[in-house]
Each structure stands twice: as C-alpha cells, then as structure tokens.
C-alpha cells in the first residue's frame, strides 16, 4: 500500500507564496507520475500540475507561470511552489501518485485572503 503525506498549506495574502510537499512511502513500483489536484468549496476536484517519471511536466492553464512542480532525486517526494497566489487558488490541495494504482493524499488547505 502507498501512503502520501502532504504538508505546507496555510493562510497567505494575495500575491504571496507557499510551497507544498508530498512524501510517498510504502510499496511502490513503476511510478508513472506524481502531481497535484485541488478542490475548492462547492466545486469538483481539478488538475493543477503533474510530473511524470519520464520528465514530462504539465500545468493547468490557470496556474501556468505561477506554480512550479518538482520532484526530489529519489522521485518519492513532489513539491509545488506556488507564487503570486490569488484568492481563487483557495482550495484543499491533494497529492496524487499514479503507479500500478491511483493514490491520493488526505489534502492540505491553502487559503489566500487578505
């Protein structure tokens, strides 16, 4: 079984920055990708960013140029650097890992408000 633990959420003013981390542990083989999704109140969960083991990186249009996804050398921790945050970025952010299964973390709250 795979466990994903997110950290780094919090309250930040518009224009501020946060860095989310997600550490994966457990029985993992053939990781295809790690990434981030988010869910705002009353809305469906949406894709934010993804990095594949082959090095392909994708972003949602709404975060391009502001968010940067990266992974550590061991490929078991994924980060999301979020700059120039906007109130519409407020959501619970979920880490996702795709391997032989599809795994999710419990989420971390990001609130952007003055």
PDB file of N, CA and C in Angstrom:
ATOM      1  N   UNK A   1       0.847  -1.191   0.000  1.00  0.00           N
ATOM      2  CA  UNK A   1       0.000   0.000   0.000  1.00  0.00           C
ATOM      3  C   UNK A   1       0.879   1.236   0.000  1.00  0.00           C
ATOM      4  N   UNK A   2       0.410   2.291  -0.639  1.00  0.00           N
ATOM      5  CA  UNK A   2       1.156   3.553  -0.758  1.00  0.00           C
ATOM      6  C   UNK A   2       0.514   4.594   0.141  1.00  0.00           C
ATOM      7  N   UNK A   3       1.352   5.323   0.867  1.00  0.00           N
ATOM      8  CA  UNK A   3       0.869   6.433   1.676  1.00  0.00           C
ATOM      9  C   UNK A   3       1.452   7.736   1.148  1.00  0.00           C
ATOM     10  N   UNK A   4       0.608   8.749   1.085  1.00  0.00           N
ATOM     11  CA  UNK A   4       1.028  10.082   0.652  1.00  0.00           C
ATOM     12  C   UNK A   4       0.704  11.066   1.766  1.00  0.00           C
ATOM     13  N   UNK A   5       1.703  11.843   2.173  1.00  0.00           N
ATOM     14  CA  UNK A   5       1.501  12.815   3.245  1.00  0.00           C
ATOM     15  C   UNK A   5       1.875  14.200   2.723  1.00  0.00           C
ATOM     16  N   UNK A   6       0.877  15.089   2.690  1.00  0.00           N
ATOM     17  CA  UNK A   6       1.107  16.462   2.228  1.00  0.00           C
ATOM     18  C   UNK A   6       1.421  17.374   3.406  1.00  0.00           C
ATOM     19  N   UNK A   7       2.145  18.440   3.124  1.00  0.00           N
ATOM     20  CA  UNK A   7       2.416  19.474   4.120  1.00  0.00           C
ATOM     21  C   UNK A   7       2.672  20.782   3.398  1.00  0.00           C
ATOM     22  N   UNK A   8       2.622  21.880   4.173  1.00  0.00           N
ATOM     23  CA  UNK A   8       2.980  23.175   3.613  1.00  0.00           C
ATOM     24  C   UNK A   8       1.822  24.111   3.337  1.00  0.00           C
ATOM     25  N   UNK A   9       0.597  23.660   3.564  1.00  0.00           N
ATOM     26  CA  UNK A   9      -0.532  24.553   3.347  1.00  0.00           C
ATOM     27  C   UNK A   9      -0.610  25.616   4.425  1.00  0.00           C
ATOM     28  N   UNK A  10      -1.547  26.555   4.242  1.00  0.00           N
ATOM     29  CA  UNK A  10      -1.712  27.601   5.233  1.00  0.00           C
ATOM     30  C   UNK A  10      -2.466  28.778   4.677  1.00  0.00           C
ATOM     31  N   UNK A  11      -2.412  29.867   5.439  1.00  0.00           N
ATOM     32  CA  UNK A  11      -3.070  31.114   5.066  1.00  0.00           C
ATOM     33  C   UNK A  11      -2.024  32.092   4.541  1.00  0.00           C
ATOM     34  N   UNK A  12      -2.299  32.678   3.392  1.00  0.00           N
ATOM     35  CA  UNK A  12      -1.355  33.623   2.801  1.00  0.00           C
ATOM     36  C   UNK A  12      -2.128  34.755   2.144  1.00  0.00           C
ATOM     37  N   UNK A  13      -1.533  35.920   2.103  1.00  0.00           N
ATOM     38  CA  UNK A  13      -2.169  37.066   1.461  1.00  0.00           C
ATOM     39  C   UNK A  13      -2.042  36.968  -0.063  1.00  0.00           C
ATOM     40  N   UNK A  14      -2.947  37.590  -0.784  1.00  0.00           N
ATOM     41  CA  UNK A  14      -2.808  37.625  -2.250  1.00  0.00           C
ATOM     42  C   UNK A  14      -1.444  38.157  -2.651  1.00  0.00           C
ATOM     43  N   UNK A  15      -0.848  37.491  -3.649  1.00  0.00           N
ATOM     44  CA  UNK A  15       0.495  37.855  -4.074  1.00  0.00           C
ATOM     45  C   UNK A  15       1.590  37.103  -3.355  1.00  0.00           C
ATOM     46  N   UNK A  16       1.230  36.387  -2.302  1.00  0.00           N
ATOM     47  CA  UNK A  16       2.214  35.652  -1.523  1.00  0.00           C
ATOM     48  C   UNK A  16       2.561  34.301  -2.126  1.00  0.00           C
ATOM     49  N   UNK A  17       3.403  33.560  -1.412  1.00  0.00           N
ATOM     50  CA  UNK A  17       3.892  32.274  -1.893  1.00  0.00           C
ATOM     51  C   UNK A  17       3.744  31.200  -0.814  1.00  0.00           C
ATOM     52  N   UNK A  18       3.600  29.979  -1.275  1.00  0.00           N
ATOM     53  CA  UNK A  18       3.613  28.803  -0.416  1.00  0.00           C
ATOM     54  C   UNK A  18       4.294  27.669  -1.171  1.00  0.00           C
ATOM     55  N   UNK A  19       4.864  26.741  -0.415  1.00  0.00           N
ATOM     56  CA  UNK A  19       5.458  25.556  -1.019  1.00  0.00           C
ATOM     57  C   UNK A  19       4.852  24.320  -0.388  1.00  0.00           C
ATOM     58  N   UNK A  20       4.198  23.527  -1.196  1.00  0.00           N
ATOM     59  CA  UNK A  20       3.606  22.281  -0.730  1.00  0.00           C
ATOM     60  C   UNK A  20       4.582  21.128  -0.966  1.00  0.00           C
ATOM     61  N   UNK A  21       4.552  20.161  -0.066  1.00  0.00           N
ATOM     62  CA  UNK A  21       5.361  18.956  -0.210  1.00  0.00           C
ATOM     63  C   UNK A  21       4.471  17.735  -0.068  1.00  0.00           C
ATOM     64  N   UNK A  22       4.853  16.673  -0.743  1.00  0.00           N
ATOM     65  CA  UNK A  22       4.128  15.412  -0.633  1.00  0.00           C
ATOM     66  C   UNK A  22       5.155  14.291  -0.635  1.00  0.00           C
ATOM     67  N   UNK A  23       5.207  13.563   0.477  1.00  0.00           N
ATOM     68  CA  UNK A  23       6.138  12.453   0.600  1.00  0.00           C
ATOM     69  C   UNK A  23       5.405  11.133   0.432  1.00  0.00           C
ATOM     70  N   UNK A  24       5.920  10.297  -0.448  1.00  0.00           N
ATOM     71  CA  UNK A  24       5.321   8.989  -0.699  1.00  0.00           C
ATOM     72  C   UNK A  24       6.118   7.906   0.018  1.00  0.00           C
ATOM     73  N   UNK A  25       5.415   6.944   0.574  1.00  0.00           N
ATOM     74  CA  UNK A  25       6.066   5.812   1.220  1.00  0.00           C
ATOM     75  C   UNK A  25       5.218   4.568   1.008  1.00  0.00           C
ATOM     76  N   UNK A  26       5.839   3.416   1.314  1.00  0.00           N
ATOM     77  CA  UNK A  26       5.105   2.168   1.167  1.00  0.00           C
ATOM     78  C   UNK A  26       5.595   1.369  -0.009  1.00  0.00           C
ATOM     79  N   UNK A  27       4.768   0.451  -0.429  1.00  0.00           N
ATOM     80  CA  UNK A  27       5.126  -0.456  -1.508  1.00  0.00           C
ATOM     81  C   UNK A  27       4.844   0.206  -2.848  1.00  0.00           C
ATOM     82  N   UNK A  28       5.897   0.677  -3.482  1.00  0.00           N
ATOM     83  CA  UNK A  28       5.730   1.367  -4.760  1.00  0.00           C
ATOM     84  C   UNK A  28       6.567   0.694  -5.831  1.00  0.00           C
ATOM     85  N   UNK A  29       6.005   0.576  -6.981  1.00  0.00           N
ATOM     86  CA  UNK A  29       6.768   0.086  -8.113  1.00  0.00           C
ATOM     87  C   UNK A  29       6.262   0.780  -9.363  1.00  0.00           C
ATOM     88  N   UNK A  30       7.180   1.080 -10.240  1.00  0.00           N
ATOM     89  CA  UNK A  30       6.827   1.673 -11.526  1.00  0.00           C
ATOM     90  C   UNK A  30       5.922   2.893 -11.376  1.00  0.00           C
ATOM     91  N   UNK A  31       6.440   3.904 -10.647  1.00  0.00           N
ATOM     92  CA  UNK A  31       5.687   5.148 -10.532  1.00  0.00           C
ATOM     93  C   UNK A  31       5.624   5.805 -11.907  1.00  0.00           C
ATOM     94  N   UNK A  32       4.436   6.125 -12.349  1.00  0.00           N
ATOM     95  CA  UNK A  32       4.272   6.801 -13.640  1.00  0.00           C
ATOM     96  C   UNK A  32       4.336   8.312 -13.487  1.00  0.00           C
ATOM     97  N   UNK A  33       3.649   8.809 -12.465  1.00  0.00           N
ATOM     98  CA  UNK A  33       3.627  10.251 -12.282  1.00  0.00           C
ATOM     99  C   UNK A  33       3.252  10.599 -10.852  1.00  0.00           C
ATOM    100  N   UNK A  34       3.613  11.809 -10.464  1.00  0.00           N
ATOM    101  CA  UNK A  34       3.156  12.405  -9.214  1.00  0.00           C
ATOM    102  C   UNK A  34       2.675  13.801  -9.540  1.00  0.00           C
ATOM    103  N   UNK A  35       1.644  14.220  -8.833  1.00  0.00           N
ATOM    104  CA  UNK A  35       1.105  15.534  -9.151  1.00  0.00           C
ATOM    105  C   UNK A  35       0.191  16.068  -8.082  1.00  0.00           C
ATOM    106  N   UNK A  36      -0.465  17.163  -8.433  1.00  0.00           N
ATOM    107  CA  UNK A  36      -1.340  17.876  -7.501  1.00  0.00           C
ATOM    108  C   UNK A  36      -2.682  18.176  -8.157  1.00  0.00           C
ATOM    109  N   UNK A  37      -3.728  18.035  -7.365  1.00  0.00           N
ATOM    110  CA  UNK A  37      -5.080  18.437  -7.724  1.00  0.00           C
ATOM    111  C   UNK A  37      -5.584  19.333  -6.608  1.00  0.00           C
ATOM    112  N   UNK A  38      -6.658  20.040  -6.857  1.00  0.00           N
ATOM    113  CA  UNK A  38      -7.249  20.877  -5.807  1.00  0.00           C
ATOM    114  C   UNK A  38      -8.766  20.866  -5.914  1.00  0.00           C
ATOM    115  N   UNK A  39      -9.393  21.136  -4.778  1.00  0.00           N
ATOM    116  CA  UNK A  39     -10.852  21.177  -4.737  1.00  0.00           C
ATOM    117  C   UNK A  39     -11.282  22.356  -3.884  1.00  0.00           C
ATOM    118  N   UNK A  40     -11.944  23.297  -4.509  1.00  0.00           N
ATOM    119  CA  UNK A  40     -12.479  24.456  -3.809  1.00  0.00           C
ATOM    120  C   UNK A  40     -13.890  24.127  -3.308  1.00  0.00           C
ATOM    121  N   UNK A  41     -14.357  24.854  -2.302  1.00  0.00           N
ATOM    122  CA  UNK A  41     -15.700  24.584  -1.766  1.00  0.00           C
ATOM    123  C   UNK A  41     -16.766  24.659  -2.860  1.00  0.00           C
ATOM    124  N   UNK A  42     -17.606  23.638  -2.932  1.00  0.00           N
ATOM    125  CA  UNK A  42     -18.694  23.617  -3.897  1.00  0.00           C
ATOM    126  C   UNK A  42     -18.283  23.297  -5.316  1.00  0.00           C
ATOM    127  N   UNK A  43     -17.003  22.970  -5.524  1.00  0.00           N
ATOM    128  CA  UNK A  43     -16.524  22.683  -6.878  1.00  0.00           C
ATOM    129  C   UNK A  43     -15.944  21.275  -6.952  1.00  0.00           C
ATOM    130  N   UNK A  44     -15.794  20.790  -8.180  1.00  0.00           N
ATOM    131  CA  UNK A  44     -15.186  19.484  -8.372  1.00  0.00           C
ATOM    132  C   UNK A  44     -13.673  19.578  -8.250  1.00  0.00           C
ATOM    133  N   UNK A  45     -13.070  18.463  -7.936  1.00  0.00           N
ATOM    134  CA  UNK A  45     -11.611  18.409  -7.875  1.00  0.00           C
ATOM    135  C   UNK A  45     -11.059  18.643  -9.276  1.00  0.00           C
ATOM    136  N   UNK A  46      -9.992  19.465  -9.354  1.00  0.00           N
ATOM    137  CA  UNK A  46      -9.421  19.804 -10.645  1.00  0.00           C
ATOM    138  C   UNK A  46      -7.914  19.595 -10.666  1.00  0.00           C
ATOM    139  N   UNK A  47      -7.407  19.322 -11.843  1.00  0.00           N
ATOM    140  CA  UNK A  47      -5.983  19.113 -12.054  1.00  0.00           C
ATOM    141  C   UNK A  47      -5.219  20.426 -11.872  1.00  0.00           C
ATOM    142  N   UNK A  48      -4.049  20.342 -11.248  1.00  0.00           N
ATOM    143  CA  UNK A  48      -3.193  21.514 -11.076  1.00  0.00           C
ATOM    144  C   UNK A  48      -1.869  21.323 -11.827  1.00  0.00           C
ATOM    145  N   UNK A  49      -1.148  20.264 -11.497  1.00  0.00           N
ATOM    146  CA  UNK A  49       0.161  20.042 -12.126  1.00  0.00           C
ATOM    147  C   UNK A  49       0.555  18.584 -11.967  1.00  0.00           C
ATOM    148  N   UNK A  50       1.412  18.114 -12.884  1.00  0.00           N
ATOM    149  CA  UNK A  50       1.851  16.723 -12.861  1.00  0.00           C
ATOM    150  C   UNK A  50       3.252  16.621 -13.434  1.00  0.00           C
ATOM    151  N   UNK A  51       4.058  15.736 -12.845  1.00  0.00           N
ATOM    152  CA  UNK A  51       5.362  15.434 -13.410  1.00  0.00           C
ATOM    153  C   UNK A  51       5.500  13.927 -13.549  1.00  0.00           C
ATOM    154  N   UNK A  52       5.869  13.474 -14.729  1.00  0.00           N
ATOM    155  CA  UNK A  52       5.987  12.048 -14.953  1.00  0.00           C
ATOM    156  C   UNK A  52       7.424  11.595 -14.723  1.00  0.00           C
ATOM    157  N   UNK A  53       7.584  10.312 -14.533  1.00  0.00           N
ATOM    158  CA  UNK A  53       8.914   9.757 -14.321  1.00  0.00           C
ATOM    159  C   UNK A  53       9.783   9.950 -15.556  1.00  0.00           C
ATOM    160  N   UNK A  54       9.172  10.093 -16.709  1.00  0.00           N
ATOM    161  CA  UNK A  54       9.920  10.338 -17.940  1.00  0.00           C
ATOM    162  C   UNK A  54      10.290  11.803 -18.104  1.00  0.00           C
ATOM    163  N   UNK A  55       9.864  12.642 -17.156  1.00  0.00           N
ATOM    164  CA  UNK A  55      10.255  14.047 -17.191  1.00  0.00           C
ATOM    165  C   UNK A  55       9.257  14.979 -17.840  1.00  0.00           C
ATOM    166  N   UNK A  56       8.084  14.474 -18.190  1.00  0.00           N
ATOM    167  CA  UNK A  56       7.059  15.344 -18.778  1.00  0.00           C
ATOM    168  C   UNK A  56       6.344  16.108 -17.668  1.00  0.00           C
ATOM    169  N   UNK A  57       6.245  17.416 -17.812  1.00  0.00           N
ATOM    170  CA  UNK A  57       5.600  18.271 -16.816  1.00  0.00           C
ATOM    171  C   UNK A  57       4.410  18.977 -17.464  1.00  0.00           C
ATOM    172  N   UNK A  58       3.290  18.960 -16.750  1.00  0.00           N
ATOM    173  CA  UNK A  58       2.079  19.605 -17.262  1.00  0.00           C
ATOM    174  C   UNK A  58       1.478  20.493 -16.180  1.00  0.00           C
ATOM    175  N   UNK A  59       0.864  21.582 -16.610  1.00  0.00           N
ATOM    176  CA  UNK A  59       0.192  22.515 -15.699  1.00  0.00           C
ATOM    177  C   UNK A  59      -1.192  22.847 -16.224  1.00  0.00           C
ATOM    178  N   UNK A  60      -2.087  23.124 -15.293  1.00  0.00           N
ATOM    179  CA  UNK A  60      -3.362  23.704 -15.679  1.00  0.00           C
ATOM    180  C   UNK A  60      -3.102  25.127 -16.164  1.00  0.00           C
ATOM    181  N   UNK A  61      -3.908  25.575 -17.114  1.00  0.00           N
ATOM    182  CA  UNK A  61      -3.709  26.930 -17.647  1.00  0.00           C
ATOM    183  C   UNK A  61      -3.798  27.989 -16.555  1.00  0.00           C
ATOM    184  N   UNK A  62      -4.629  27.739 -15.563  1.00  0.00           N
ATOM    185  CA  UNK A  62      -4.865  28.739 -14.518  1.00  0.00           C
ATOM    186  C   UNK A  62      -3.651  28.970 -13.624  1.00  0.00           C
ATOM    187  N   UNK A  63      -2.680  28.056 -13.653  1.00  0.00           N
ATOM    188  CA  UNK A  63      -1.518  28.200 -12.759  1.00  0.00           C
ATOM    189  C   UNK A  63      -0.209  28.360 -13.525  1.00  0.00           C
ATOM    190  N   UNK A  64      -0.241  28.256 -14.834  1.00  0.00           N
ATOM    191  CA  UNK A  64       0.982  28.383 -15.625  1.00  0.00           C
ATOM    192  C   UNK A  64       1.659  29.715 -15.368  1.00  0.00           C
ATOM    193  N   UNK A  65       2.969  29.668 -15.163  1.00  0.00           N
ATOM    194  CA  UNK A  65       3.727  30.877 -14.904  1.00  0.00           C
ATOM    195  C   UNK A  65       3.759  31.290 -13.443  1.00  0.00           C
ATOM    196  N   UNK A  66       2.920  30.662 -12.627  1.00  0.00           N
ATOM    197  CA  UNK A  66       2.892  30.997 -11.194  1.00  0.00           C
ATOM    198  C   UNK A  66       3.298  29.812 -10.312  1.00  0.00           C
ATOM    199  N   UNK A  67       2.969  28.613 -10.733  1.00  0.00           N
ATOM    200  CA  UNK A  67       3.264  27.403  -9.955  1.00  0.00           C
ATOM    201  C   UNK A  67       4.364  26.611 -10.642  1.00  0.00           C
ATOM    202  N   UNK A  68       5.203  25.958  -9.827  1.00  0.00           N
ATOM    203  CA  UNK A  68       6.262  25.100 -10.352  1.00  0.00           C
ATOM    204  C   UNK A  68       6.249  23.778  -9.601  1.00  0.00           C
ATOM    205  N   UNK A  69       6.188  22.686 -10.337  1.00  0.00           N
ATOM    206  CA  UNK A  69       6.207  21.359  -9.737  1.00  0.00           C
ATOM    207  C   UNK A  69       7.599  20.764  -9.902  1.00  0.00           C
ATOM    208  N   UNK A  70       8.056  20.041  -8.884  1.00  0.00           N
ATOM    209  CA  UNK A  70       9.363  19.392  -8.964  1.00  0.00           C
ATOM    210  C   UNK A  70       9.352  18.134  -8.098  1.00  0.00           C
ATOM    211  N   UNK A  71      10.343  17.272  -8.326  1.00  0.00           N
ATOM    212  CA  UNK A  71      10.483  16.053  -7.531  1.00  0.00           C
ATOM    213  C   UNK A  71      11.908  15.941  -7.046  1.00  0.00           C
ATOM    214  N   UNK A  72      12.097  15.249  -5.913  1.00  0.00           N
ATOM    215  CA  UNK A  72      13.446  15.070  -5.395  1.00  0.00           C
ATOM    216  C   UNK A  72      14.165  13.983  -6.179  1.00  0.00           C
ATOM    217  N   UNK A  73      15.443  13.807  -5.889  1.00  0.00           N
ATOM    218  CA  UNK A  73      16.275  12.889  -6.667  1.00  0.00           C
ATOM    219  C   UNK A  73      15.792  11.443  -6.555  1.00  0.00           C
ATOM    220  N   UNK A  74      15.214  11.091  -5.425  1.00  0.00           N
ATOM    221  CA  UNK A  74      14.714   9.732  -5.239  1.00  0.00           C
ATOM    222  C   UNK A  74      13.347   9.525  -5.886  1.00  0.00           C
ATOM    223  N   UNK A  75      12.759  10.618  -6.344  1.00  0.00           N
ATOM    224  CA  UNK A  75      11.474  10.570  -7.049  1.00  0.00           C
ATOM    225  C   UNK A  75      10.314  10.164  -6.155  1.00  0.00           C
ATOM    226  N   UNK A  76      10.479  10.280  -4.821  1.00  0.00           N
ATOM    227  CA  UNK A  76       9.388   9.893  -3.930  1.00  0.00           C
ATOM    228  C   UNK A  76       8.757  11.072  -3.220  1.00  0.00           C
ATOM    229  N   UNK A  77       9.295  12.261  -3.447  1.00  0.00           N
ATOM    230  CA  UNK A  77       8.715  13.475  -2.881  1.00  0.00           C
ATOM    231  C   UNK A  77       8.469  14.463  -4.007  1.00  0.00           C
ATOM    232  N   UNK A  78       7.285  15.025  -4.015  1.00  0.00           N
ATOM    233  CA  UNK A  78       6.954  16.020  -5.029  1.00  0.00           C
ATOM    234  C   UNK A  78       6.622  17.342  -4.336  1.00  0.00           C
ATOM    235  N   UNK A  79       7.023  18.418  -4.958  1.00  0.00           N
ATOM    236  CA  UNK A  79       6.827  19.752  -4.403  1.00  0.00           C
ATOM    237  C   UNK A  79       5.977  20.589  -5.363  1.00  0.00           C
ATOM    238  N   UNK A  80       5.293  21.561  -4.796  1.00  0.00           N
ATOM    239  CA  UNK A  80       4.569  22.527  -5.609  1.00  0.00           C
ATOM    240  C   UNK A  80       4.873  23.905  -5.048  1.00  0.00           C
ATOM    241  N   UNK A  81       5.696  24.648  -5.769  1.00  0.00           N
ATOM    242  CA  UNK A  81       5.991  26.028  -5.401  1.00  0.00           C
ATOM    243  C   UNK A  81       4.928  26.907  -6.020  1.00  0.00           C
ATOM    244  N   UNK A  82       4.217  27.640  -5.170  1.00  0.00           N
ATOM    245  CA  UNK A  82       3.112  28.462  -5.626  1.00  0.00           C
ATOM    246  C   UNK A  82       3.445  29.923  -5.350  1.00  0.00           C
ATOM    247  N   UNK A  83       3.574  30.696  -6.403  1.00  0.00           N
ATOM    248  CA  UNK A  83       3.881  32.122  -6.293  1.00  0.00           C
ATOM    249  C   UNK A  83       2.726  32.951  -6.807  1.00  0.00           C
ATOM    250  N   UNK A  84       2.724  34.226  -6.421  1.00  0.00           N
ATOM    251  CA  UNK A  84       1.678  35.151  -6.859  1.00  0.00           C
ATOM    252  C   UNK A  84       0.295  34.544  -6.657  1.00  0.00           C
ATOM    253  N   UNK A  85       0.052  34.063  -5.468  1.00  0.00           N
ATOM    254  CA  UNK A  85      -1.211  33.386  -5.178  1.00  0.00           C
ATOM    255  C   UNK A  85      -2.381  34.356  -5.250  1.00  0.00           C
ATOM    256  N   UNK A  86      -3.508  33.816  -5.703  1.00  0.00           N
ATOM    257  CA  UNK A  86      -4.726  34.606  -5.864  1.00  0.00           C
ATOM    258  C   UNK A  86      -5.835  33.997  -4.998  1.00  0.00           C
ATOM    259  N   UNK A  87      -6.838  34.776  -4.648  1.00  0.00           N
ATOM    260  CA  UNK A  87      -7.937  34.229  -3.844  1.00  0.00           C
ATOM    261  C   UNK A  87      -8.578  33.000  -4.499  1.00  0.00           C
ATOM    262  N   UNK A  88      -8.605  32.946  -5.810  1.00  0.00           N
ATOM    263  CA  UNK A  88      -9.209  31.799  -6.489  1.00  0.00           C
ATOM    264  C   UNK A  88      -8.353  30.541  -6.405  1.00  0.00           C
ATOM    265  N   UNK A  89      -7.157  30.648  -5.858  1.00  0.00           N
ATOM    266  CA  UNK A  89      -6.337  29.458  -5.607  1.00  0.00           C
ATOM    267  C   UNK A  89      -6.717  28.773  -4.293  1.00  0.00           C
ATOM    268  N   UNK A  90      -7.591  29.402  -3.535  1.00  0.00           N
ATOM    269  CA  UNK A  90      -8.034  28.816  -2.274  1.00  0.00           C
ATOM    270  C   UNK A  90      -8.714  27.478  -2.514  1.00  0.00           C
ATOM    271  N   UNK A  91      -8.211  26.446  -1.857  1.00  0.00           N
ATOM    272  CA  UNK A  91      -8.734  25.093  -2.060  1.00  0.00           C
ATOM    273  C   UNK A  91      -7.997  24.130  -1.139  1.00  0.00           C
ATOM    274  N   UNK A  92      -8.504  22.918  -1.078  1.00  0.00           N
ATOM    275  CA  UNK A  92      -7.743  21.827  -0.484  1.00  0.00           C
ATOM    276  C   UNK A  92      -6.917  21.201  -1.609  1.00  0.00           C
ATOM    277  N   UNK A  93      -5.622  21.105  -1.391  1.00  0.00           N
ATOM    278  CA  UNK A  93      -4.711  20.578  -2.402  1.00  0.00           C
ATOM    279  C   UNK A  93      -4.378  19.129  -2.070  1.00  0.00           C
ATOM    280  N   UNK A  94      -4.550  18.261  -3.063  1.00  0.00           N
ATOM    281  CA  UNK A  94      -4.350  16.830  -2.891  1.00  0.00           C
ATOM    282  C   UNK A  94      -3.171  16.358  -3.735  1.00  0.00           C
ATOM    283  N   UNK A  95      -2.333  15.559  -3.125  1.00  0.00           N
ATOM    284  CA  UNK A  95      -1.245  14.909  -3.836  1.00  0.00           C
ATOM    285  C   UNK A  95      -1.771  13.647  -4.506  1.00  0.00           C
ATOM    286  N   UNK A  96      -1.269  13.368  -5.697  1.00  0.00           N
ATOM    287  CA  UNK A  96      -1.692  12.191  -6.455  1.00  0.00           C
ATOM    288  C   UNK A  96      -0.473  11.441  -6.962  1.00  0.00           C
ATOM    289  N   UNK A  97      -0.507  10.130  -6.856  1.00  0.00           N
ATOM    290  CA  UNK A  97       0.562   9.279  -7.384  1.00  0.00           C
ATOM    291  C   UNK A  97      -0.069   8.196  -8.234  1.00  0.00           C
ATOM    292  N   UNK A  98       0.441   8.050  -9.431  1.00  0.00           N
ATOM    293  CA  UNK A  98      -0.054   7.019 -10.343  1.00  0.00           C
ATOM    294  C   UNK A  98       1.047   5.995 -10.541  1.00  0.00           C
ATOM    295  N   UNK A  99       0.752   4.777 -10.159  1.00  0.00           N
ATOM    296  CA  UNK A  99       1.689   3.673 -10.369  1.00  0.00           C
ATOM    297  C   UNK A  99       0.840   2.510 -10.894  1.00  0.00           C
ATOM    298  N   UNK A 100       0.928   1.373 -10.257  1.00  0.00           N
ATOM    299  CA  UNK A 100       0.015   0.299 -10.635  1.00  0.00           C
ATOM    300  C   UNK A 100      -1.397   0.619 -10.170  1.00  0.00           C
ATOM    301  N   UNK A 101      -1.514   1.550  -9.245  1.00  0.00           N
ATOM    302  CA  UNK A 101      -2.796   2.054  -8.781  1.00  0.00           C
ATOM    303  C   UNK A 101      -2.794   3.565  -8.799  1.00  0.00           C
ATOM    304  N   UNK A 102      -3.892   4.148  -8.401  1.00  0.00           N
ATOM    305  CA  UNK A 102      -4.045   5.600  -8.339  1.00  0.00           C
ATOM    306  C   UNK A 102      -4.229   5.984  -6.876  1.00  0.00           C
ATOM    307  N   UNK A 103      -3.294   6.752  -6.318  1.00  0.00           N
ATOM    308  CA  UNK A 103      -3.285   7.023  -4.886  1.00  0.00           C
ATOM    309  C   UNK A 103      -3.436   8.513  -4.611  1.00  0.00           C
ATOM    310  N   UNK A 104      -4.079   8.799  -3.463  1.00  0.00           N
ATOM    311  CA  UNK A 104      -4.343  10.176  -3.068  1.00  0.00           C
ATOM    312  C   UNK A 104      -3.920  10.422  -1.626  1.00  0.00           C
ATOM    313  N   UNK A 105      -3.436  11.637  -1.370  1.00  0.00           N
ATOM    314  CA  UNK A 105      -3.202  12.054  -0.006  1.00  0.00           C
ATOM    315  C   UNK A 105      -4.493  12.577   0.602  1.00  0.00           C
ATOM    316  N   UNK A 106      -4.411  12.982   1.868  1.00  0.00           N
ATOM    317  CA  UNK A 106      -5.598  13.467   2.565  1.00  0.00           C
ATOM    318  C   UNK A 106      -5.878  14.939   2.271  1.00  0.00           C
ATOM    319  N   UNK A 107      -4.906  15.630   1.735  1.00  0.00           N
ATOM    320  CA  UNK A 107      -5.101  17.026   1.379  1.00  0.00           C
ATOM    321  C   UNK A 107      -4.543  17.996   2.389  1.00  0.00           C
ATOM    322  N   UNK A 108      -4.209  19.189   1.901  1.00  0.00           N
ATOM    323  CA  UNK A 108      -3.744  20.276   2.757  1.00  0.00           C
ATOM    324  C   UNK A 108      -4.443  21.555   2.311  1.00  0.00           C
ATOM    325  N   UNK A 109      -4.919  22.318   3.278  1.00  0.00           N
ATOM    326  CA  UNK A 109      -5.710  23.515   2.983  1.00  0.00           C
ATOM    327  C   UNK A 109      -4.800  24.686   2.618  1.00  0.00           C
ATOM    328  N   UNK A 110      -5.130  25.343   1.522  1.00  0.00           N
ATOM    329  CA  UNK A 110      -4.476  26.588   1.125  1.00  0.00           C
ATOM    330  C   UNK A 110      -5.549  27.667   1.061  1.00  0.00           C
ATOM    331  N   UNK A 111      -5.348  28.725   1.822  1.00  0.00           N
ATOM    332  CA  UNK A 111      -6.297  29.828   1.849  1.00  0.00           C
ATOM    333  C   UNK A 111      -5.566  31.109   1.478  1.00  0.00           C
ATOM    334  N   UNK A 112      -6.059  31.779   0.462  1.00  0.00           N
ATOM    335  CA  UNK A 112      -5.461  33.034   0.010  1.00  0.00           C
ATOM    336  C   UNK A 112      -6.467  34.148   0.287  1.00  0.00           C
ATOM    337  N   UNK A 113      -6.134  34.973   1.254  1.00  0.00           N
ATOM    338  CA  UNK A 113      -7.078  36.002   1.680  1.00  0.00           C
ATOM    339  C   UNK A 113      -6.331  37.135   2.358  1.00  0.00           C
ATOM    340  N   UNK A 114      -6.868  38.337   2.203  1.00  0.00           N
ATOM    341  CA  UNK A 114      -6.283  39.484   2.901  1.00  0.00           C
ATOM    342  C   UNK A 114      -7.017  39.723   4.209  1.00  0.00           C
TER     343      UNK A 114
END
